[in-house]
Amino acid sequence: MGKKYKTSLTRRQALSAVGVAGLAGFAGCTSGDSGSEIPKPSEEVRSREEGIEVWGTELNRHAREAGIDWQMFEGEGIELNFLMGLHKYSTTTEPMIPYFEDLTGISVNYEVVQEDNYWKRVREAMRNEEDFDGYMIGNWPAGEYHEPGWAVDLNKFIEDEELTDQDWLAMDDFMDQTIDFMTFPDENGGESFIGFPNGIEVYGCVGCDRETYDTLGLDDPETFADLEANAQAISESDEVDQEGMVSRASTATLSAANFGTMFRSHDARWIDRRLLLEEDDPDPSEVALLNSDNGVEALERFGSILYNYGPQDASRQDWYGNNATYNNGEVGMIYSTPQTSGFIDTDRIGETRWLPPLETEDGRERVGDTWVWSTGISSHVSEQQQKAAWLYLQWVNSRAANFLLSTHQWADDEPRAGHARFEWIWDQDMYTYPKVDGNMNYEEVFEEGMDLVPTSPPPIPADTPQNMEIMSQVANAMSRTVANGANNAEAELNAIEEGVGTAAKRIPDRYIARHAE
């Protein structure tokens, strides 16, 4: 396992971290008032110290509007431990922790693990019932956590009037699809909602360097054929020193996310859900559908663009490499999620025009792939620990907190990693935030992309416990195809047919029946 980062932020450590300039903010958050001497959130990009001070105070002011007793566990010595991925959700919320501790008397610690290692680490921690009260949960592996009962159904807390003010919690802010992606069928016929959303993304959008496009006189692509033609024009031009396009293409499971949009938009399917329900022991090769003509066409196109017009070692581009390659100006386009904006510097993203998922040249239905980040609670800790963890989940995923996560509010923290409550965020006057010049179409692209994400079934088998196993095989086939020039696309998909079909056969019927095609 790679390097693991563990942090435990106490009030004293936080005070030391923000320095003398931050002391007034921490004092204000314990005073029980709104901290009137502390500036309010505004369009100003503040220093880190002042930004933390302003927003910690604001989260507590907002929390006091809820009709619940935040001090219900004060004096009981409760300490909460959360296992978190190294992500803007963790790095933005961690400095807020002392304010929650002052509000509630509950201590909170994060253990933060690099994303590439996080999936293995969280699976081990849940399976071994390690001392964690909660976890960051992504929708791709969420079914795997639900089937053995590792994650608690959050509905029991939402419906508890002592613990939750539903009007303040404002669950109606979330798209139905976002909640659906974190909801799974139980053995008793009910359903469990296992992760409270904090961030949503749509994959397979196109970020275009406006300067490159203007220099070469390129039109925005409308189809995948246009995308490939533009990538070729950029890569072969003498007027710009760039390759055409970058996308995640490493063997890491989530590298298949952007390819998932292209795959589904070519009217390709991963597995035959009806066959799984209708036959007791179907042939795995008949269950797997990903090596159909449409599936091969999609992978050939993806592989060809990146092999011929992508950066050096295109097949090894992981999440970090993907973002860095575009950020450094090495390519003229990035095939990714607009949320990438938060991990590319302001000047570069200010010269980027985002486009929603494209279509095939013969007009097949556009389909967007997605990701939902959420936070869940462990089933093996005590009821009291679960309730205390629910207080933290509400606070750290409140309207104010999700706005903070979605925007750039202090100098060295520039996330676009939230937007789980995106319609509320963009439609309210309570807060303002700095827009990035030149990237004003971000909201429209994001919203149009999310409208292209299906839920029944979802764009990948994320509603099943076997999704990560299936998509890991897809990511490997995809990466090998990019490495070898796309000529091997059919062979690579044929090679994983048996494995994908075998994994799909292990999906319990209740998961398949919920979203049968």
mmCIF file of N, CA, C and O in Angstrom, residues 231 234-235 241-250 302-318 320-335 482-484:
data_model
loop_
_atom_site.group_PDB
_atom_site.id
_atom_site.type_symbol
_atom_site.label_atom_id
_atom_site.label_comp_id
_atom_site.label_asym_id
_atom_site.label_seq_id
_atom_site.Cartn_x
_atom_site.Cartn_y
_atom_site.Cartn_z
ATOM 1 N N ALA A 231 -8.875 16.705 -32.403
ATOM 2 C CA ALA A 231 -7.675 16.198 -31.736
ATOM 3 C C ALA A 231 -6.546 16.011 -32.743
ATOM 4 O O ALA A 231 -5.382 16.344 -32.470
ATOM 5 N N ILE A 234 -5.115 19.472 -33.832
ATOM 6 C CA ILE A 234 -4.236 20.060 -32.820
ATOM 7 C C ILE A 234 -2.895 19.342 -32.797
ATOM 8 O O ILE A 234 -1.823 19.965 -32.799
ATOM 9 N N SER A 235 -2.944 18.034 -32.785
ATOM 10 C CA SER A 235 -1.723 17.235 -32.652
ATOM 11 C C SER A 235 -0.783 17.412 -33.842
ATOM 12 O O SER A 235 0.444 17.434 -33.689
ATOM 13 N N ASP A 241 2.132 23.885 -30.124
ATOM 14 C CA ASP A 241 2.980 22.777 -29.676
ATOM 15 C C ASP A 241 2.216 21.978 -28.625
ATOM 16 O O ASP A 241 2.513 22.034 -27.435
ATOM 17 N N GLN A 242 1.204 21.256 -29.069
ATOM 18 C CA GLN A 242 0.339 20.500 -28.171
ATOM 19 C C GLN A 242 -0.080 19.196 -28.832
ATOM 20 O O GLN A 242 -0.104 19.079 -30.062
ATOM 21 N N GLU A 243 -0.433 18.225 -27.986
ATOM 22 C CA GLU A 243 -1.154 17.063 -28.471
ATOM 23 C C GLU A 243 -2.649 17.376 -28.402
ATOM 24 O O GLU A 243 -3.056 18.413 -27.865
ATOM 25 N N GLY A 244 -3.466 16.478 -28.938
ATOM 26 C CA GLY A 244 -4.874 16.797 -29.108
ATOM 27 C C GLY A 244 -5.717 16.712 -27.860
ATOM 28 O O GLY A 244 -6.440 17.660 -27.521
ATOM 29 N N MET A 245 -5.633 15.593 -27.127
ATOM 30 C CA MET A 245 -6.571 15.395 -26.018
ATOM 31 C C MET A 245 -5.985 14.463 -24.971
ATOM 32 O O MET A 245 -5.215 13.553 -25.290
ATOM 33 N N VAL A 246 -6.379 14.674 -23.722
ATOM 34 C CA VAL A 246 -6.031 13.778 -22.642
ATOM 35 C C VAL A 246 -7.315 13.287 -21.976
ATOM 36 O O VAL A 246 -8.325 13.997 -21.959
ATOM 37 N N SER A 247 -7.283 12.076 -21.468
ATOM 38 C CA SER A 247 -8.354 11.548 -20.636
ATOM 39 C C SER A 247 -7.742 10.498 -19.729
ATOM 40 O O SER A 247 -6.683 9.940 -20.021
ATOM 41 N N ARG A 248 -8.389 10.252 -18.634
ATOM 42 C CA ARG A 248 -7.928 9.187 -17.752
ATOM 43 C C ARG A 248 -7.968 7.868 -18.513
ATOM 44 O O ARG A 248 -8.990 7.494 -19.079
ATOM 45 N N ALA A 249 -6.861 7.160 -18.512
ATOM 46 C CA ALA A 249 -6.810 5.902 -19.256
ATOM 47 C C ALA A 249 -5.929 4.867 -18.579
ATOM 48 O O ALA A 249 -5.548 3.876 -19.200
ATOM 49 N N SER A 250 -5.597 5.081 -17.309
ATOM 50 C CA SER A 250 -4.798 4.106 -16.590
ATOM 51 C C SER A 250 -5.670 2.908 -16.213
ATOM 52 O O SER A 250 -6.880 2.899 -16.441
ATOM 53 N N PHE A 302 -12.177 5.589 -28.701
ATOM 54 C CA PHE A 302 -11.493 6.125 -27.520
ATOM 55 C C PHE A 302 -9.998 5.852 -27.611
ATOM 56 O O PHE A 302 -9.166 6.741 -27.405
ATOM 57 N N GLY A 303 -9.655 4.600 -27.930
ATOM 58 C CA GLY A 303 -8.253 4.222 -28.013
ATOM 59 C C GLY A 303 -7.519 4.944 -29.122
ATOM 60 O O GLY A 303 -6.367 5.365 -28.955
ATOM 61 N N SER A 304 -8.176 5.126 -30.257
ATOM 62 C CA SER A 304 -7.535 5.782 -31.391
ATOM 63 C C SER A 304 -7.211 7.240 -31.086
ATOM 64 O O SER A 304 -6.110 7.722 -31.386
ATOM 65 N N ILE A 305 -8.145 7.956 -30.486
ATOM 66 C CA ILE A 305 -7.912 9.369 -30.185
ATOM 67 C C ILE A 305 -6.717 9.529 -29.252
ATOM 68 O O ILE A 305 -5.828 10.356 -29.488
ATOM 69 N N LEU A 306 -6.686 8.742 -28.190
ATOM 70 C CA LEU A 306 -5.628 8.909 -27.191
ATOM 71 C C LEU A 306 -4.288 8.349 -27.667
ATOM 72 O O LEU A 306 -3.227 8.904 -27.352
ATOM 73 N N TYR A 307 -4.318 7.267 -28.421
ATOM 74 C CA TYR A 307 -3.058 6.687 -28.916
ATOM 75 C C TYR A 307 -2.428 7.591 -29.975
ATOM 76 O O TYR A 307 -1.225 7.870 -29.940
ATOM 77 N N ASN A 308 -3.233 8.078 -30.906
ATOM 78 C CA ASN A 308 -2.716 8.858 -32.030
ATOM 79 C C ASN A 308 -2.525 10.340 -31.697
ATOM 80 O O ASN A 308 -1.603 10.969 -32.217
ATOM 81 N N TYR A 309 -3.395 10.884 -30.838
ATOM 82 C CA TYR A 309 -3.396 12.327 -30.628
ATOM 83 C C TYR A 309 -3.371 12.707 -29.146
ATOM 84 O O TYR A 309 -3.702 13.829 -28.784
ATOM 85 N N GLY A 310 -2.962 11.774 -28.316
ATOM 86 C CA GLY A 310 -2.882 12.038 -26.889
ATOM 87 C C GLY A 310 -1.459 12.274 -26.438
ATOM 88 O O GLY A 310 -0.521 12.237 -27.235
ATOM 89 N N PRO A 311 -1.256 12.506 -25.153
ATOM 90 C CA PRO A 311 0.085 12.755 -24.616
ATOM 91 C C PRO A 311 0.916 11.480 -24.606
ATOM 92 O O PRO A 311 0.400 10.368 -24.768
ATOM 93 N N GLN A 312 2.194 11.646 -24.403
ATOM 94 C CA GLN A 312 3.062 10.489 -24.248
ATOM 95 C C GLN A 312 2.581 9.661 -23.054
ATOM 96 O O GLN A 312 2.165 10.202 -22.039
ATOM 97 N N ASP A 313 2.620 8.347 -23.211
ATOM 98 C CA ASP A 313 2.146 7.434 -22.162
ATOM 99 C C ASP A 313 0.680 7.687 -21.822
ATOM 100 O O ASP A 313 0.278 7.699 -20.652
ATOM 101 N N ALA A 314 -0.133 7.895 -22.844
ATOM 102 C CA ALA A 314 -1.553 8.196 -22.631
ATOM 103 C C ALA A 314 -2.247 7.108 -21.832
ATOM 104 O O ALA A 314 -3.165 7.388 -21.053
ATOM 105 N N SER A 315 -1.823 5.873 -21.990
ATOM 106 C CA SER A 315 -2.488 4.756 -21.313
ATOM 107 C C SER A 315 -2.203 4.722 -19.827
ATOM 108 O O SER A 315 -2.845 3.976 -19.083
ATOM 109 N N ARG A 316 -1.269 5.555 -19.365
ATOM 110 C CA ARG A 316 -0.903 5.556 -17.952
ATOM 111 C C ARG A 316 -1.441 6.782 -17.214
ATOM 112 O O ARG A 316 -1.121 6.998 -16.052
ATOM 113 N N GLN A 317 -2.271 7.561 -17.884
ATOM 114 C CA GLN A 317 -2.773 8.784 -17.259
ATOM 115 C C GLN A 317 -3.837 8.456 -16.214
ATOM 116 O O GLN A 317 -4.929 8.012 -16.539
ATOM 117 N N ASP A 318 -3.493 8.692 -14.959
ATOM 118 C CA ASP A 318 -4.473 8.516 -13.892
ATOM 119 C C ASP A 318 -5.165 9.854 -13.629
ATOM 120 O O ASP A 318 -5.022 10.808 -14.398
ATOM 121 N N TYR A 320 -4.613 12.197 -11.437
ATOM 122 C CA TYR A 320 -3.692 13.301 -11.244
ATOM 123 C C TYR A 320 -2.982 13.667 -12.550
ATOM 124 O O TYR A 320 -2.858 14.841 -12.905
ATOM 125 N N GLY A 321 -2.512 12.666 -13.261
ATOM 126 C CA GLY A 321 -1.820 12.912 -14.519
ATOM 127 C C GLY A 321 -2.720 13.550 -15.558
ATOM 128 O O GLY A 321 -2.300 14.429 -16.325
ATOM 129 N N ASN A 322 -3.972 13.115 -15.592
ATOM 130 C CA ASN A 322 -4.963 13.681 -16.504
ATOM 131 C C ASN A 322 -5.093 15.184 -16.285
ATOM 132 O O ASN A 322 -5.013 15.987 -17.220
ATOM 133 N N ASN A 323 -5.291 15.589 -15.045
ATOM 134 C CA ASN A 323 -5.459 17.001 -14.734
ATOM 135 C C ASN A 323 -4.178 17.790 -14.981
ATOM 136 O O ASN A 323 -4.213 18.897 -15.534
ATOM 137 N N ALA A 324 -3.044 17.230 -14.572
ATOM 138 C CA ALA A 324 -1.773 17.939 -14.717
ATOM 139 C C ALA A 324 -1.414 18.153 -16.181
ATOM 140 O O ALA A 324 -0.874 19.208 -16.554
ATOM 141 N N THR A 325 -1.704 17.172 -17.015
ATOM 142 C CA THR A 325 -1.366 17.282 -18.440
ATOM 143 C C THR A 325 -2.100 18.445 -19.084
ATOM 144 O O THR A 325 -1.519 19.223 -19.854
ATOM 145 N N TYR A 326 -3.378 18.599 -18.752
ATOM 146 C CA TYR A 326 -4.118 19.734 -19.296
ATOM 147 C C TYR A 326 -3.682 21.036 -18.626
ATOM 148 O O TYR A 326 -3.524 22.073 -19.286
ATOM 149 N N ASN A 327 -3.470 20.993 -17.334
ATOM 150 C CA ASN A 327 -3.077 22.192 -16.598
ATOM 151 C C ASN A 327 -1.763 22.758 -17.131
ATOM 152 O O ASN A 327 -1.575 23.981 -17.173
ATOM 153 N N ASN A 328 -0.858 21.889 -17.555
ATOM 154 C CA ASN A 328 0.448 22.324 -18.046
ATOM 155 C C ASN A 328 0.414 22.779 -19.506
ATOM 156 O O ASN A 328 1.454 23.169 -20.054
ATOM 157 N N GLY A 329 -0.748 22.703 -20.140
ATOM 158 C CA GLY A 329 -0.861 23.149 -21.524
ATOM 159 C C GLY A 329 -0.308 22.165 -22.536
ATOM 160 O O GLY A 329 -0.075 22.529 -23.700
ATOM 161 N N GLU A 330 -0.113 20.905 -22.143
ATOM 162 C CA GLU A 330 0.458 19.922 -23.057
ATOM 163 C C GLU A 330 -0.542 19.441 -24.102
ATOM 164 O O GLU A 330 -0.146 18.891 -25.124
ATOM 165 N N VAL A 331 -1.819 19.632 -23.834
ATOM 166 C CA VAL A 331 -2.860 19.197 -24.761
ATOM 167 C C VAL A 331 -3.880 20.320 -24.939
ATOM 168 O O VAL A 331 -4.004 21.211 -24.094
ATOM 169 N N GLY A 332 -4.619 20.266 -26.043
ATOM 170 C CA GLY A 332 -5.605 21.295 -26.334
ATOM 171 C C GLY A 332 -6.991 20.978 -25.826
ATOM 172 O O GLY A 332 -7.858 21.864 -25.795
ATOM 173 N N MET A 333 -7.240 19.709 -25.427
ATOM 174 C CA MET A 333 -8.554 19.316 -24.933
ATOM 175 C C MET A 333 -8.394 18.313 -23.802
ATOM 176 O O MET A 333 -7.422 17.558 -23.758
ATOM 177 N N ILE A 334 -9.370 18.324 -22.899
ATOM 178 C CA ILE A 334 -9.434 17.331 -21.836
ATOM 179 C C ILE A 334 -10.823 16.701 -21.865
ATOM 180 O O ILE A 334 -11.833 17.410 -21.921
ATOM 181 N N TYR A 335 -10.861 15.369 -21.888
ATOM 182 C CA TYR A 335 -12.125 14.627 -21.880
ATOM 183 C C TYR A 335 -12.330 14.163 -20.450
ATOM 184 O O TYR A 335 -11.664 13.253 -19.965
ATOM 185 N N VAL A 482 -5.613 1.609 -25.412
ATOM 186 C CA VAL A 482 -4.966 2.903 -25.631
ATOM 187 C C VAL A 482 -3.469 2.714 -25.850
ATOM 188 O O VAL A 482 -2.859 3.368 -26.700
ATOM 189 N N ALA A 483 -2.867 1.791 -25.127
ATOM 190 C CA ALA A 483 -1.425 1.569 -25.235
ATOM 191 C C ALA A 483 -1.028 0.974 -26.572
ATOM 192 O O ALA A 483 0.092 1.188 -27.055
ATOM 193 N N ASN A 484 -1.940 0.258 -27.204
ATOM 194 C CA ASN A 484 -1.589 -0.498 -28.407
ATOM 195 C C ASN A 484 -2.238 0.012 -29.688
ATOM 196 O O ASN A 484 -2.227 -0.683 -30.701
#
